[in-house]
JSON list of C-alpha atoms in Angstrom, two decimals:
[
{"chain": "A", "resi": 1, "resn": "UNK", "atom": "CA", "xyz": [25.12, 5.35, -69.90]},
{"chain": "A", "resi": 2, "resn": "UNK", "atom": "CA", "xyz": [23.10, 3.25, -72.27]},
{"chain": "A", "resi": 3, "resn": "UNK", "atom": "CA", "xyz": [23.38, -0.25, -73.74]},
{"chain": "A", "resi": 4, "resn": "UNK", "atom": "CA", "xyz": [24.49, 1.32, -76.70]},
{"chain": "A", "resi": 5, "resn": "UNK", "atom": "CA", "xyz": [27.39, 3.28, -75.08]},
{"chain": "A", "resi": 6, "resn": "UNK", "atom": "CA", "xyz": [30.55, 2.73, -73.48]},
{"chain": "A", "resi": 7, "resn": "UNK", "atom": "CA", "xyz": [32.97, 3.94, -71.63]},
{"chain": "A", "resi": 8, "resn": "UNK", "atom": "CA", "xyz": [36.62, 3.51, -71.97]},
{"chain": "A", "resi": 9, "resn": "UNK", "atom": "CA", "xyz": [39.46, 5.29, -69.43]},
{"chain": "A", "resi": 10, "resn": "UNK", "atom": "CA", "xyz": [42.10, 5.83, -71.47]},
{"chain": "A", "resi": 11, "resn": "UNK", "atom": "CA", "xyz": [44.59, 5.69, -68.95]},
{"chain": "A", "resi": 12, "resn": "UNK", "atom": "CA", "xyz": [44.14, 2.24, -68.15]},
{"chain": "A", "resi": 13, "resn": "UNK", "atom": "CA", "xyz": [44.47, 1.76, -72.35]},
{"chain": "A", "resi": 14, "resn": "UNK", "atom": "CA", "xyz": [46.92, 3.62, -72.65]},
{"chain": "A", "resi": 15, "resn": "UNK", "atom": "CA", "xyz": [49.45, 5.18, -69.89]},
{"chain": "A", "resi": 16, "resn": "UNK", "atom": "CA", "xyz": [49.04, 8.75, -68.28]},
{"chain": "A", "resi": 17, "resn": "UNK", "atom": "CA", "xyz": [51.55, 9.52, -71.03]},
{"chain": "A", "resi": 18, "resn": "UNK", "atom": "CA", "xyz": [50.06, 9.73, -74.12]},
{"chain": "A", "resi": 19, "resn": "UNK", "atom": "CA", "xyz": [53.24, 10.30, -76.44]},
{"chain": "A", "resi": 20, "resn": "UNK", "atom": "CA", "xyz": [53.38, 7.54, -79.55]},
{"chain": "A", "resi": 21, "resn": "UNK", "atom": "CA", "xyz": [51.12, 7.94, -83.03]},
{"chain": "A", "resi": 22, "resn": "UNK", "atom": "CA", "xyz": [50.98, 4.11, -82.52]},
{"chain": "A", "resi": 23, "resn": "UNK", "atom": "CA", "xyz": [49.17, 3.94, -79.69]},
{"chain": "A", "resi": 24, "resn": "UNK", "atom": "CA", "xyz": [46.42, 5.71, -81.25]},
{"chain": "A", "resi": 25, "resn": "UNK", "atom": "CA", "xyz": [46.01, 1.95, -83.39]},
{"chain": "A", "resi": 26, "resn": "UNK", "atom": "CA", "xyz": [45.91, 0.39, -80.17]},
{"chain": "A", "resi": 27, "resn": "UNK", "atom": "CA", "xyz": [43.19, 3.04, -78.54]},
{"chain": "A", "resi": 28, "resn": "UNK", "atom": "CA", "xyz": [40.68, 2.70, -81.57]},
{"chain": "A", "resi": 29, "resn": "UNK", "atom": "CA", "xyz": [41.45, -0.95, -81.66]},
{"chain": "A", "resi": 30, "resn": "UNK", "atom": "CA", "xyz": [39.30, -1.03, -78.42]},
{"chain": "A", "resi": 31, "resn": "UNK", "atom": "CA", "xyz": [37.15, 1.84, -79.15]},
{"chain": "A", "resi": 32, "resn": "UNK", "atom": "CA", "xyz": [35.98, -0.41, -82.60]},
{"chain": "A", "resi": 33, "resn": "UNK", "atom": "CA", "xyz": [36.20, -3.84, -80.36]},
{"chain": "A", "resi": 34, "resn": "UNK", "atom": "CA", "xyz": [33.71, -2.13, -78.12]},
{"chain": "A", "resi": 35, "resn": "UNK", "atom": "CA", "xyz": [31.32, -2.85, -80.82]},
{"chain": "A", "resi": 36, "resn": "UNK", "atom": "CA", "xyz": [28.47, 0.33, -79.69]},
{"chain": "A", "resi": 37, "resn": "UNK", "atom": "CA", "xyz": [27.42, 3.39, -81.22]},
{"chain": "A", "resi": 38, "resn": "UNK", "atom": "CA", "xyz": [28.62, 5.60, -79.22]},
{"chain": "A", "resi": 39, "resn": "UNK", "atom": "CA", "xyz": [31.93, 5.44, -76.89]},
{"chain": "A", "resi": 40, "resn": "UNK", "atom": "CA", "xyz": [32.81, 7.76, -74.15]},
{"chain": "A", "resi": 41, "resn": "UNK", "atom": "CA", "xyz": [36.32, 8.47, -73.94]},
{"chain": "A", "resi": 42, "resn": "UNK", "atom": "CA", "xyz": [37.32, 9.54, -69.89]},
{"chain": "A", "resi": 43, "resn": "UNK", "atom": "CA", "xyz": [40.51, 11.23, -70.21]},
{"chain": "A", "resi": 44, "resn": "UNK", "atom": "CA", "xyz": [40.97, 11.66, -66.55]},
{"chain": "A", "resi": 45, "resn": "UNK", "atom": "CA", "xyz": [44.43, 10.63, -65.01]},
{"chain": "A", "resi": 46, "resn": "UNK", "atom": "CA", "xyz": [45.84, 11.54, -68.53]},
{"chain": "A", "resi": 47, "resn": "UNK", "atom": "CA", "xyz": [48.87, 13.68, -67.46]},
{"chain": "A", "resi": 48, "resn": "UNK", "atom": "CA", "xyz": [50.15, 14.75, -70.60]},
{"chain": "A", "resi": 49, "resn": "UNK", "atom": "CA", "xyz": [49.75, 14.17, -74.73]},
{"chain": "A", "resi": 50, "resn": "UNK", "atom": "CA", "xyz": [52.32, 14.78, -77.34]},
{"chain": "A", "resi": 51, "resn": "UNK", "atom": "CA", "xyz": [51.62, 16.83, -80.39]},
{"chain": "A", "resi": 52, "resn": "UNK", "atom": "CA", "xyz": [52.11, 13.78, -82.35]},
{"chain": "A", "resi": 53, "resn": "UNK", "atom": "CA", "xyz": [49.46, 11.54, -80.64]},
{"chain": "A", "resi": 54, "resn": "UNK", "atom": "CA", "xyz": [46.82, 14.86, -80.95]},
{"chain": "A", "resi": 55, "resn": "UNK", "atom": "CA", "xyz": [47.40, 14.63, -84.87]},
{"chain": "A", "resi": 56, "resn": "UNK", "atom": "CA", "xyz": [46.48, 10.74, -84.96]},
{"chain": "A", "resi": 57, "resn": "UNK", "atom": "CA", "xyz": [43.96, 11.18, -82.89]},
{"chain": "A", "resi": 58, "resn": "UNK", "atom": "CA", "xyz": [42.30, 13.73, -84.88]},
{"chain": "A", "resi": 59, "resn": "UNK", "atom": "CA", "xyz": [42.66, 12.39, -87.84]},
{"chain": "A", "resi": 60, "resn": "UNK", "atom": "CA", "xyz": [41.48, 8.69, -86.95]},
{"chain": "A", "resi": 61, "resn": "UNK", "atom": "CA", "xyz": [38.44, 9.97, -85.11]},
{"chain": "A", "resi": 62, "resn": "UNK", "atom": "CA", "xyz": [37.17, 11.65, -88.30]},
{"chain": "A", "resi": 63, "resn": "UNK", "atom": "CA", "xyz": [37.01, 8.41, -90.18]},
{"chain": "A", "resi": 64, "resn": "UNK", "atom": "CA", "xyz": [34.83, 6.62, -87.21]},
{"chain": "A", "resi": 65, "resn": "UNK", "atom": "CA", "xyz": [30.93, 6.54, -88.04]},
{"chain": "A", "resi": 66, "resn": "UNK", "atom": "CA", "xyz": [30.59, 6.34, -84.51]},
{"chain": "A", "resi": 67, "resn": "UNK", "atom": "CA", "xyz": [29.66, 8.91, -81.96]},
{"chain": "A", "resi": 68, "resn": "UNK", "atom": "CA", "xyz": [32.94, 10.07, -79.73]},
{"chain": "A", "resi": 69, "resn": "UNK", "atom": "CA", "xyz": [32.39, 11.93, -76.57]},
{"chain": "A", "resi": 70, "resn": "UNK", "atom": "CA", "xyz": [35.51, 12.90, -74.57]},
{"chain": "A", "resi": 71, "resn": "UNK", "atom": "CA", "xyz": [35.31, 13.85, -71.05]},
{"chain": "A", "resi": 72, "resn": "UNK", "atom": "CA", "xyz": [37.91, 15.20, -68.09]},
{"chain": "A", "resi": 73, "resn": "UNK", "atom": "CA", "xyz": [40.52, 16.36, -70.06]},
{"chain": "A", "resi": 74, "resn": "UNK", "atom": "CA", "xyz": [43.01, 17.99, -67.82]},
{"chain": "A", "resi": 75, "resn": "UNK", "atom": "CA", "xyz": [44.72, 21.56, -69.03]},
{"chain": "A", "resi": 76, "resn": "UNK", "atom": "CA", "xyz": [47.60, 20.11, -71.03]},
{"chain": "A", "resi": 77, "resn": "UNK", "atom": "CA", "xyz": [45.59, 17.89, -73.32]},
{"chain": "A", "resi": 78, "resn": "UNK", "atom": "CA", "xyz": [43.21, 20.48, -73.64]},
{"chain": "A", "resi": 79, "resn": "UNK", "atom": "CA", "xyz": [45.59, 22.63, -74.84]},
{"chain": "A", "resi": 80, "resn": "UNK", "atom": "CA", "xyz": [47.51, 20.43, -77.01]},
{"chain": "A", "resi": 81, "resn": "UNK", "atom": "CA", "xyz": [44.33, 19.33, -78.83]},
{"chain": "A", "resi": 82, "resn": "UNK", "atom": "CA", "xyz": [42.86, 22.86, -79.29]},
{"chain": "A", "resi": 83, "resn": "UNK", "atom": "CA", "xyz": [46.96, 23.91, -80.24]},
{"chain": "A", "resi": 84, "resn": "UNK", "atom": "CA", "xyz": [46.79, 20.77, -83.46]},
{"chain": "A", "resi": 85, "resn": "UNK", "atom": "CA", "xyz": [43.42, 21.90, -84.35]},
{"chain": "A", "resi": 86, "resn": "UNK", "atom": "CA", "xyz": [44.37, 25.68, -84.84]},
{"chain": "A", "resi": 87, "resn": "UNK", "atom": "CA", "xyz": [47.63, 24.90, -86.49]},
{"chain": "A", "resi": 88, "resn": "UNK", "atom": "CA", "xyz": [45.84, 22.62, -89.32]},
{"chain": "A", "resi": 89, "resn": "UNK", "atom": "CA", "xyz": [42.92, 25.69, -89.88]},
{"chain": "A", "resi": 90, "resn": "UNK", "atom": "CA", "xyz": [45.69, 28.13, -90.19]},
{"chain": "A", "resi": 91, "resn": "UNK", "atom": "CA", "xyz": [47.54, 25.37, -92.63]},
{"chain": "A", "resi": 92, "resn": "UNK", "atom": "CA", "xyz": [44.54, 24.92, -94.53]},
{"chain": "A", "resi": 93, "resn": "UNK", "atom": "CA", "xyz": [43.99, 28.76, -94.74]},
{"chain": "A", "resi": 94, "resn": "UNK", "atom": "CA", "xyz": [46.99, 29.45, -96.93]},
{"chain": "A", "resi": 95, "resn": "UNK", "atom": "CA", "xyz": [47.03, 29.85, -100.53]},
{"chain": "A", "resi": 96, "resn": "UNK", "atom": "CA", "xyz": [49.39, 30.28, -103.30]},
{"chain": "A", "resi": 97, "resn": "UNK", "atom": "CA", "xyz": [47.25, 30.90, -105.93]},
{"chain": "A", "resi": 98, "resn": "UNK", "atom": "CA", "xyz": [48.81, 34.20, -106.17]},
{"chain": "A", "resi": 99, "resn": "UNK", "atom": "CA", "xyz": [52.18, 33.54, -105.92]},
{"chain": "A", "resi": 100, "resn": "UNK", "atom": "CA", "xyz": [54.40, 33.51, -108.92]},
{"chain": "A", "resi": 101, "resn": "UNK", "atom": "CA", "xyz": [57.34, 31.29, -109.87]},
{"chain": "A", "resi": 102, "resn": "UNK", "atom": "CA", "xyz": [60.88, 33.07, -110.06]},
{"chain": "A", "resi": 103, "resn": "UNK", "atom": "CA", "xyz": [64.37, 31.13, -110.85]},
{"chain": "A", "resi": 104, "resn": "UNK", "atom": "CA", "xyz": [67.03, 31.26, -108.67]},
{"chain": "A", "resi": 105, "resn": "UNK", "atom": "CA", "xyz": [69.14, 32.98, -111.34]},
{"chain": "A", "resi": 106, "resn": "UNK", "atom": "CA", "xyz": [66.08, 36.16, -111.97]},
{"chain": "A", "resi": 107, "resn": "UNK", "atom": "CA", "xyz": [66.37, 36.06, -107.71]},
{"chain": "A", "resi": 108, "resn": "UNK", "atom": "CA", "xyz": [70.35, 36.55, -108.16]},
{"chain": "A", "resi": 109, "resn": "UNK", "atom": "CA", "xyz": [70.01, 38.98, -111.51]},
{"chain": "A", "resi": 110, "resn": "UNK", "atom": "CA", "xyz": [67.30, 41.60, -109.46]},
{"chain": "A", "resi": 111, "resn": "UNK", "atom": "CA", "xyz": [70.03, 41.38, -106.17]},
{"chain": "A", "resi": 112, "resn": "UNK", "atom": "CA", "xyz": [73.08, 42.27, -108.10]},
{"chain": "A", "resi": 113, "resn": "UNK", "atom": "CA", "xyz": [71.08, 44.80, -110.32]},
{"chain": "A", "resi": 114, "resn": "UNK", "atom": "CA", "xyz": [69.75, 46.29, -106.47]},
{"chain": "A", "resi": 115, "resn": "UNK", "atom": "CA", "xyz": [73.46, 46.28, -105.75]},
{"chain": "A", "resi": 116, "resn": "UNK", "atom": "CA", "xyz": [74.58, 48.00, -108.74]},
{"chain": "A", "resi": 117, "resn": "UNK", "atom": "CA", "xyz": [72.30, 51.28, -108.08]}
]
């Protein structure tokens, strides 16, 4: 480790539970008191992470302009990250460019004129 880097446990943050969207505030809080250009974040001892904390995460380490390394994530937190990271590319991926407006009453009209045949 450098002079310019440091290391933070998040467990000792945090908990080993990483559940609430707040407590992301309270990780980069310390990340950004840190005051270096590069922070390693050691994950170990993290049992689990909720879907919830993942999102903040994400989305609060893309506005940092510093360098984020993490390091020992355990299976579950793996997984959950990887899990929010997919589910936003497929989100991203849709488009309804292509799709076309219909009223409820044109929905109803085509059923009953199915119906009717």
């Amino acid at each position: 480790m450098t002079i310019f880097e440091k290391k933070i446990h998040v467990k000792d943050i945090l908990s080993e539970y990483l559940v609430f969207r707040d407590s992301v505030s309270d990780l980069f809080h310390q990340i950004n008191k840190a005051n270096k250009n590069q922070v390693v974040l050691d994950f170990s001892q993290v049992k689990s992470i909720s879907r919830s904390f993942a999102q903040e995460y994400l989305q609060q380490r893309k506005q940092q302009s510093i360098t984020m390394t993490e390091i020992n994530m355990g299976s579950q937190v793996k997984k959950m990250f990887h899990s929010v990271k997919t589910a936003h590319k497929r989100s991203t991926m849709l488009s309804f460019d292509d799709t076309k407006e219909i009223s409820i009453h044109d929905l109803l009209c085509h059923k009953d004129n199915q119906s009717a045949k």
